[in-house]
Amino acid sequence: FFFYSSPNAGVVLGDNYYYSKNLGRDGGETIHFVSGIGADDPTHHDDDALVAFSDRLYDGAVLDFAAVDEDDGANIEYVVDDEDDGAYLVGLGASFEVVVIRLNDDGYPERYAVLDASVDWADQDASSDDSGFGAAYALPRRNPPVSDGLLPRRLSRPSIRGDDPSWTHRYTFSIESGEYEGAYMYFSSNGGLGTFQIMLPITVPDACWNNGTDHSDDVKCDAATAAATYVARRPKSPSRRDDVRLGSFLRRWTASVTFIPTP
């Protein structure tokens, strides 16, 4: 059914489902997608990838994606580049390398950039772990903020399972309160480092994009950096238990997040 028998990264954006397995771990991996997932006969895009990923630009593998679309009604630029109203997948390497993947108008991943991130540990001891970030969240930012009775709710989870111990859940959230003003982006560590917010927008200069399926000349971006901030503790999660950890993080998120503009 899927190109990979046990994908360990996936996200829904619009009517498309994107997935991969150990993206960037060995080099040459690609992202595949299914379009028209709400239709009776969805289309699988398996043999026509436009870009392959290098294993030299970030540590470990991308183990989950967050997705943002600048044509979402918020009039916000999530990625500062030469594209207006672009759509993007974002992943995180094991050493906080931010992997930005741009989609073309037909939904195909067409190019990617890798930026090192400066990490604000928020008075926590800086640490490292090579098990990667296996859970990604793009949560809606609303004004006025949510109330205690309007916590984000789990709406869906891909029913993809496999034997890879880094398999994790992907969640979509809805908060029915206030006017939509864009998205927050978070990644949680499998190794217990915590949950981190990736600060938006991410600036990607033109020279930082890599494209094509020959990844031998791909480069890491040295003209810009991204930023990550520690926001919550997260215990180690070597197996498929992200749902157990999620409630604690969301309670912290709704209690501590600052909405912009503040009402």
PDB file of N, CA, C and O in Angstrom, residues 117-163:
ATOM      1  N   ALA A 117      20.424  25.090  14.298  1.00  0.00           N
ATOM      2  CA  ALA A 117      19.571  25.901  15.175  1.00  0.00           C
ATOM      3  C   ALA A 117      20.339  26.251  16.448  1.00  0.00           C
ATOM      4  O   ALA A 117      21.015  25.404  17.031  1.00  0.00           O
ATOM      5  N   SER A 118      20.212  27.494  16.861  1.00  0.00           N
ATOM      6  CA  SER A 118      20.668  27.875  18.187  1.00  0.00           C
ATOM      7  C   SER A 118      19.578  27.489  19.172  1.00  0.00           C
ATOM      8  O   SER A 118      18.392  27.718  18.920  1.00  0.00           O
ATOM      9  N   VAL A 119      19.962  26.889  20.299  1.00  0.00           N
ATOM     10  CA  VAL A 119      18.989  26.331  21.245  1.00  0.00           C
ATOM     11  C   VAL A 119      19.007  27.147  22.528  1.00  0.00           C
ATOM     12  O   VAL A 119      20.052  27.314  23.164  1.00  0.00           O
ATOM     13  N   ASP A 120      17.851  27.653  22.916  1.00  0.00           N
ATOM     14  CA  ASP A 120      17.657  28.301  24.204  1.00  0.00           C
ATOM     15  C   ASP A 120      17.141  27.232  25.164  1.00  0.00           C
ATOM     16  O   ASP A 120      16.000  26.783  25.051  1.00  0.00           O
ATOM     17  N   TRP A 121      17.974  26.847  26.128  1.00  0.00           N
ATOM     18  CA  TRP A 121      17.617  25.758  27.028  1.00  0.00           C
ATOM     19  C   TRP A 121      16.771  26.224  28.209  1.00  0.00           C
ATOM     20  O   TRP A 121      16.410  25.408  29.065  1.00  0.00           O
ATOM     21  N   ALA A 122      16.461  27.507  28.293  1.00  0.00           N
ATOM     22  CA  ALA A 122      15.534  28.026  29.309  1.00  0.00           C
ATOM     23  C   ALA A 122      15.892  27.553  30.718  1.00  0.00           C
ATOM     24  O   ALA A 122      15.059  26.994  31.438  1.00  0.00           O
ATOM     25  N   ASP A 123      17.154  27.753  31.098  1.00  0.00           N
ATOM     26  CA  ASP A 123      17.658  27.408  32.429  1.00  0.00           C
ATOM     27  C   ASP A 123      17.784  25.908  32.666  1.00  0.00           C
ATOM     28  O   ASP A 123      18.066  25.480  33.792  1.00  0.00           O
ATOM     29  N   GLN A 124      17.555  25.104  31.629  1.00  0.00           N
ATOM     30  CA  GLN A 124      17.823  23.678  31.733  1.00  0.00           C
ATOM     31  C   GLN A 124      19.280  23.409  31.348  1.00  0.00           C
ATOM     32  O   GLN A 124      19.912  24.206  30.654  1.00  0.00           O
ATOM     33  N   ASP A 125      19.828  22.294  31.800  1.00  0.00           N
ATOM     34  CA  ASP A 125      21.183  21.920  31.410  1.00  0.00           C
ATOM     35  C   ASP A 125      21.178  21.470  29.958  1.00  0.00           C
ATOM     36  O   ASP A 125      20.399  20.580  29.570  1.00  0.00           O
ATOM     37  N   ALA A 126      22.042  22.072  29.154  1.00  0.00           N
ATOM     38  CA  ALA A 126      22.151  21.664  27.755  1.00  0.00           C
ATOM     39  C   ALA A 126      22.587  20.214  27.678  1.00  0.00           C
ATOM     40  O   ALA A 126      23.422  19.749  28.457  1.00  0.00           O
ATOM     41  N   SER A 127      22.016  19.478  26.750  1.00  0.00           N
ATOM     42  CA  SER A 127      22.303  18.057  26.642  1.00  0.00           C
ATOM     43  C   SER A 127      22.225  17.642  25.186  1.00  0.00           C
ATOM     44  O   SER A 127      21.889  18.445  24.307  1.00  0.00           O
ATOM     45  N   SER A 128      22.540  16.394  24.927  1.00  0.00           N
ATOM     46  CA  SER A 128      22.486  15.881  23.555  1.00  0.00           C
ATOM     47  C   SER A 128      22.069  14.421  23.590  1.00  0.00           C
ATOM     48  O   SER A 128      22.196  13.731  24.605  1.00  0.00           O
ATOM     49  N   ASP A 129      21.551  13.954  22.470  1.00  0.00           N
ATOM     50  CA  ASP A 129      21.103  12.574  22.358  1.00  0.00           C
ATOM     51  C   ASP A 129      20.990  12.266  20.878  1.00  0.00           C
ATOM     52  O   ASP A 129      20.606  13.134  20.079  1.00  0.00           O
ATOM     53  N   ASP A 130      21.323  11.041  20.493  1.00  0.00           N
ATOM     54  CA  ASP A 130      21.336  10.712  19.067  1.00  0.00           C
ATOM     55  C   ASP A 130      20.105   9.949  18.607  1.00  0.00           C
ATOM     56  O   ASP A 130      20.072   9.474  17.472  1.00  0.00           O
ATOM     57  N   SER A 131      19.081   9.850  19.459  1.00  0.00           N
ATOM     58  CA  SER A 131      17.907   9.073  19.066  1.00  0.00           C
ATOM     59  C   SER A 131      16.895   9.874  18.257  1.00  0.00           C
ATOM     60  O   SER A 131      15.942   9.319  17.726  1.00  0.00           O
ATOM     61  N   GLY A 132      17.078  11.192  18.152  1.00  0.00           N
ATOM     62  CA  GLY A 132      16.262  11.985  17.257  1.00  0.00           C
ATOM     63  C   GLY A 132      14.970  12.513  17.866  1.00  0.00           C
ATOM     64  O   GLY A 132      14.667  12.292  19.042  1.00  0.00           O
ATOM     65  N   PHE A 133      14.219  13.190  17.027  1.00  0.00           N
ATOM     66  CA  PHE A 133      12.960  13.832  17.422  1.00  0.00           C
ATOM     67  C   PHE A 133      11.822  13.144  16.671  1.00  0.00           C
ATOM     68  O   PHE A 133      11.597  13.394  15.497  1.00  0.00           O
ATOM     69  N   GLY A 134      11.112  12.294  17.396  1.00  0.00           N
ATOM     70  CA  GLY A 134      10.134  11.438  16.746  1.00  0.00           C
ATOM     71  C   GLY A 134       8.707  11.907  16.816  1.00  0.00           C
ATOM     72  O   GLY A 134       7.803  11.158  16.455  1.00  0.00           O
ATOM     73  N   ALA A 135       8.469  13.115  17.306  1.00  0.00           N
ATOM     74  CA  ALA A 135       7.098  13.630  17.354  1.00  0.00           C
ATOM     75  C   ALA A 135       7.123  15.112  17.021  1.00  0.00           C
ATOM     76  O   ALA A 135       7.888  15.869  17.611  1.00  0.00           O
ATOM     77  N   ALA A 136       6.323  15.516  16.065  1.00  0.00           N
ATOM     78  CA  ALA A 136       6.252  16.908  15.619  1.00  0.00           C
ATOM     79  C   ALA A 136       4.820  17.389  15.705  1.00  0.00           C
ATOM     80  O   ALA A 136       3.880  16.632  15.434  1.00  0.00           O
ATOM     81  N   TYR A 137       4.645  18.645  16.090  1.00  0.00           N
ATOM     82  CA  TYR A 137       3.310  19.223  16.252  1.00  0.00           C
ATOM     83  C   TYR A 137       3.283  20.608  15.611  1.00  0.00           C
ATOM     84  O   TYR A 137       4.186  21.410  15.832  1.00  0.00           O
ATOM     85  N   ALA A 138       2.277  20.890  14.844  1.00  0.00           N
ATOM     86  CA  ALA A 138       1.985  22.243  14.383  1.00  0.00           C
ATOM     87  C   ALA A 138       0.656  22.629  15.017  1.00  0.00           C
ATOM     88  O   ALA A 138      -0.400  22.162  14.603  1.00  0.00           O
ATOM     89  N   LEU A 139       0.709  23.450  16.054  1.00  0.00           N
ATOM     90  CA  LEU A 139      -0.482  23.802  16.821  1.00  0.00           C
ATOM     91  C   LEU A 139      -0.974  25.190  16.443  1.00  0.00           C
ATOM     92  O   LEU A 139      -0.171  26.103  16.235  1.00  0.00           O
ATOM     93  N   PRO A 140      -2.286  25.384  16.363  1.00  0.00           N
ATOM     94  CA  PRO A 140      -2.825  26.674  15.934  1.00  0.00           C
ATOM     95  C   PRO A 140      -2.641  27.752  16.992  1.00  0.00           C
ATOM     96  O   PRO A 140      -2.766  27.507  18.189  1.00  0.00           O
ATOM     97  N   ARG A 141      -2.305  28.942  16.536  1.00  0.00           N
ATOM     98  CA  ARG A 141      -2.216  30.118  17.404  1.00  0.00           C
ATOM     99  C   ARG A 141      -3.488  30.931  17.205  1.00  0.00           C
ATOM    100  O   ARG A 141      -3.847  31.279  16.087  1.00  0.00           O
ATOM    101  N   ARG A 142      -4.170  31.225  18.318  1.00  0.00           N
ATOM    102  CA  ARG A 142      -5.447  31.934  18.216  1.00  0.00           C
ATOM    103  C   ARG A 142      -5.493  33.110  19.175  1.00  0.00           C
ATOM    104  O   ARG A 142      -4.795  33.150  20.177  1.00  0.00           O
ATOM    105  N   ASN A 143      -6.305  34.078  18.843  1.00  0.00           N
ATOM    106  CA  ASN A 143      -6.521  35.257  19.671  1.00  0.00           C
ATOM    107  C   ASN A 143      -8.034  35.467  19.784  1.00  0.00           C
ATOM    108  O   ASN A 143      -8.707  35.625  18.767  1.00  0.00           O
ATOM    109  N   PRO A 144      -8.649  35.476  20.984  1.00  0.00           N
ATOM    110  CA  PRO A 144      -7.988  35.340  22.287  1.00  0.00           C
ATOM    111  C   PRO A 144      -7.531  33.917  22.541  1.00  0.00           C
ATOM    112  O   PRO A 144      -7.923  33.008  21.819  1.00  0.00           O
ATOM    113  N   PRO A 145      -6.679  33.710  23.591  1.00  0.00           N
ATOM    114  CA  PRO A 145      -6.164  32.378  23.864  1.00  0.00           C
ATOM    115  C   PRO A 145      -7.250  31.422  24.299  1.00  0.00           C
ATOM    116  O   PRO A 145      -8.347  31.815  24.666  1.00  0.00           O
ATOM    117  N   VAL A 146      -6.892  30.117  24.289  1.00  0.00           N
ATOM    118  CA  VAL A 146      -7.858  29.088  24.654  1.00  0.00           C
ATOM    119  C   VAL A 146      -8.141  29.143  26.144  1.00  0.00           C
ATOM    120  O   VAL A 146      -7.351  29.615  26.938  1.00  0.00           O
ATOM    121  N   SER A 147      -9.315  28.652  26.536  1.00  0.00           N
ATOM    122  CA  SER A 147      -9.660  28.532  27.948  1.00  0.00           C
ATOM    123  C   SER A 147      -9.386  27.112  28.410  1.00  0.00           C
ATOM    124  O   SER A 147      -9.091  26.228  27.620  1.00  0.00           O
ATOM    125  N   ASP A 148      -9.498  26.875  29.719  1.00  0.00           N
ATOM    126  CA  ASP A 148      -9.232  25.549  30.246  1.00  0.00           C
ATOM    127  C   ASP A 148     -10.174  24.504  29.663  1.00  0.00           C
ATOM    128  O   ASP A 148      -9.837  23.330  29.583  1.00  0.00           O
ATOM    129  N   GLY A 149     -11.347  24.931  29.264  1.00  0.00           N
ATOM    130  CA  GLY A 149     -12.300  23.973  28.728  1.00  0.00           C
ATOM    131  C   GLY A 149     -12.142  23.722  27.248  1.00  0.00           C
ATOM    132  O   GLY A 149     -12.925  22.995  26.661  1.00  0.00           O
ATOM    133  N   LEU A 150     -11.138  24.323  26.630  1.00  0.00           N
ATOM    134  CA  LEU A 150     -10.944  24.178  25.197  1.00  0.00           C
ATOM    135  C   LEU A 150      -9.538  23.704  24.901  1.00  0.00           C
ATOM    136  O   LEU A 150      -8.801  24.301  24.137  1.00  0.00           O
ATOM    137  N   LEU A 151      -9.136  22.617  25.538  1.00  0.00           N
ATOM    138  CA  LEU A 151      -7.823  22.043  25.275  1.00  0.00           C
ATOM    139  C   LEU A 151      -7.800  21.435  23.880  1.00  0.00           C
ATOM    140  O   LEU A 151      -8.826  20.985  23.364  1.00  0.00           O
ATOM    141  N   PRO A 152      -6.618  21.413  23.250  1.00  0.00           N
ATOM    142  CA  PRO A 152      -6.522  20.728  21.957  1.00  0.00           C
ATOM    143  C   PRO A 152      -6.946  19.272  22.096  1.00  0.00           C
ATOM    144  O   PRO A 152      -6.673  18.630  23.102  1.00  0.00           O
ATOM    145  N   ARG A 153      -7.589  18.768  21.086  1.00  0.00           N
ATOM    146  CA  ARG A 153      -8.062  17.394  21.120  1.00  0.00           C
ATOM    147  C   ARG A 153      -7.408  16.604  20.009  1.00  0.00           C
ATOM    148  O   ARG A 153      -7.166  17.112  18.923  1.00  0.00           O
ATOM    149  N   ARG A 154      -7.110  15.330  20.277  1.00  0.00           N
ATOM    150  CA  ARG A 154      -6.559  14.490  19.231  1.00  0.00           C
ATOM    151  C   ARG A 154      -7.678  14.147  18.258  1.00  0.00           C
ATOM    152  O   ARG A 154      -8.698  13.581  18.635  1.00  0.00           O
ATOM    153  N   LEU A 155      -7.461  14.470  16.998  1.00  0.00           N
ATOM    154  CA  LEU A 155      -8.476  14.198  15.983  1.00  0.00           C
ATOM    155  C   LEU A 155      -8.166  12.946  15.184  1.00  0.00           C
ATOM    156  O   LEU A 155      -9.053  12.178  14.849  1.00  0.00           O
ATOM    157  N   SER A 156      -6.898  12.742  14.857  1.00  0.00           N
ATOM    158  CA  SER A 156      -6.591  11.625  13.981  1.00  0.00           C
ATOM    159  C   SER A 156      -5.174  11.163  14.207  1.00  0.00           C
ATOM    160  O   SER A 156      -4.331  11.903  14.686  1.00  0.00           O
ATOM    161  N   ARG A 157      -4.922   9.922  13.856  1.00  0.00           N
ATOM    162  CA  ARG A 157      -3.583   9.363  13.934  1.00  0.00           C
ATOM    163  C   ARG A 157      -3.436   8.359  12.817  1.00  0.00           C
ATOM    164  O   ARG A 157      -4.257   7.452  12.671  1.00  0.00           O
ATOM    165  N   PRO A 158      -2.406   8.469  11.981  1.00  0.00           N
ATOM    166  CA  PRO A 158      -2.219   7.467  10.937  1.00  0.00           C
ATOM    167  C   PRO A 158      -2.085   6.073  11.539  1.00  0.00           C
ATOM    168  O   PRO A 158      -1.395   5.882  12.533  1.00  0.00           O
ATOM    169  N   SER A 159      -2.753   5.103  10.958  1.00  0.00           N
ATOM    170  CA  SER A 159      -2.720   3.744  11.490  1.00  0.00           C
ATOM    171  C   SER A 159      -1.591   2.956  10.839  1.00  0.00           C
ATOM    172  O   SER A 159      -1.781   1.847  10.353  1.00  0.00           O
ATOM    173  N   ILE A 160      -0.404   3.579  10.790  1.00  0.00           N
ATOM    174  CA  ILE A 160       0.759   2.936  10.187  1.00  0.00           C
ATOM    175  C   ILE A 160       1.605   2.379  11.317  1.00  0.00           C
ATOM    176  O   ILE A 160       2.025   3.110  12.207  1.00  0.00           O
ATOM    177  N   ARG A 161       1.892   1.105  11.306  1.00  0.00           N
ATOM    178  CA  ARG A 161       2.709   0.495  12.342  1.00  0.00           C
ATOM    179  C   ARG A 161       3.793  -0.347  11.673  1.00  0.00           C
ATOM    180  O   ARG A 161       3.643  -0.856  10.579  1.00  0.00           O
ATOM    181  N   GLY A 162       4.886  -0.507  12.359  1.00  0.00           N
ATOM    182  CA  GLY A 162       5.971  -1.318  11.841  1.00  0.00           C
ATOM    183  C   GLY A 162       6.862  -1.751  12.973  1.00  0.00           C
ATOM    184  O   GLY A 162       6.562  -1.547  14.148  1.00  0.00           O
ATOM    185  N   ASP A 163       7.976  -2.363  12.644  1.00  0.00           N
ATOM    186  CA  ASP A 163       8.870  -2.902  13.655  1.00  0.00           C
ATOM    187  C   ASP A 163       9.938  -1.922  14.090  1.00  0.00           C
ATOM    188  O   ASP A 163      10.716  -2.214  14.987  1.00  0.00           O
TER     189      ASP A 163
END
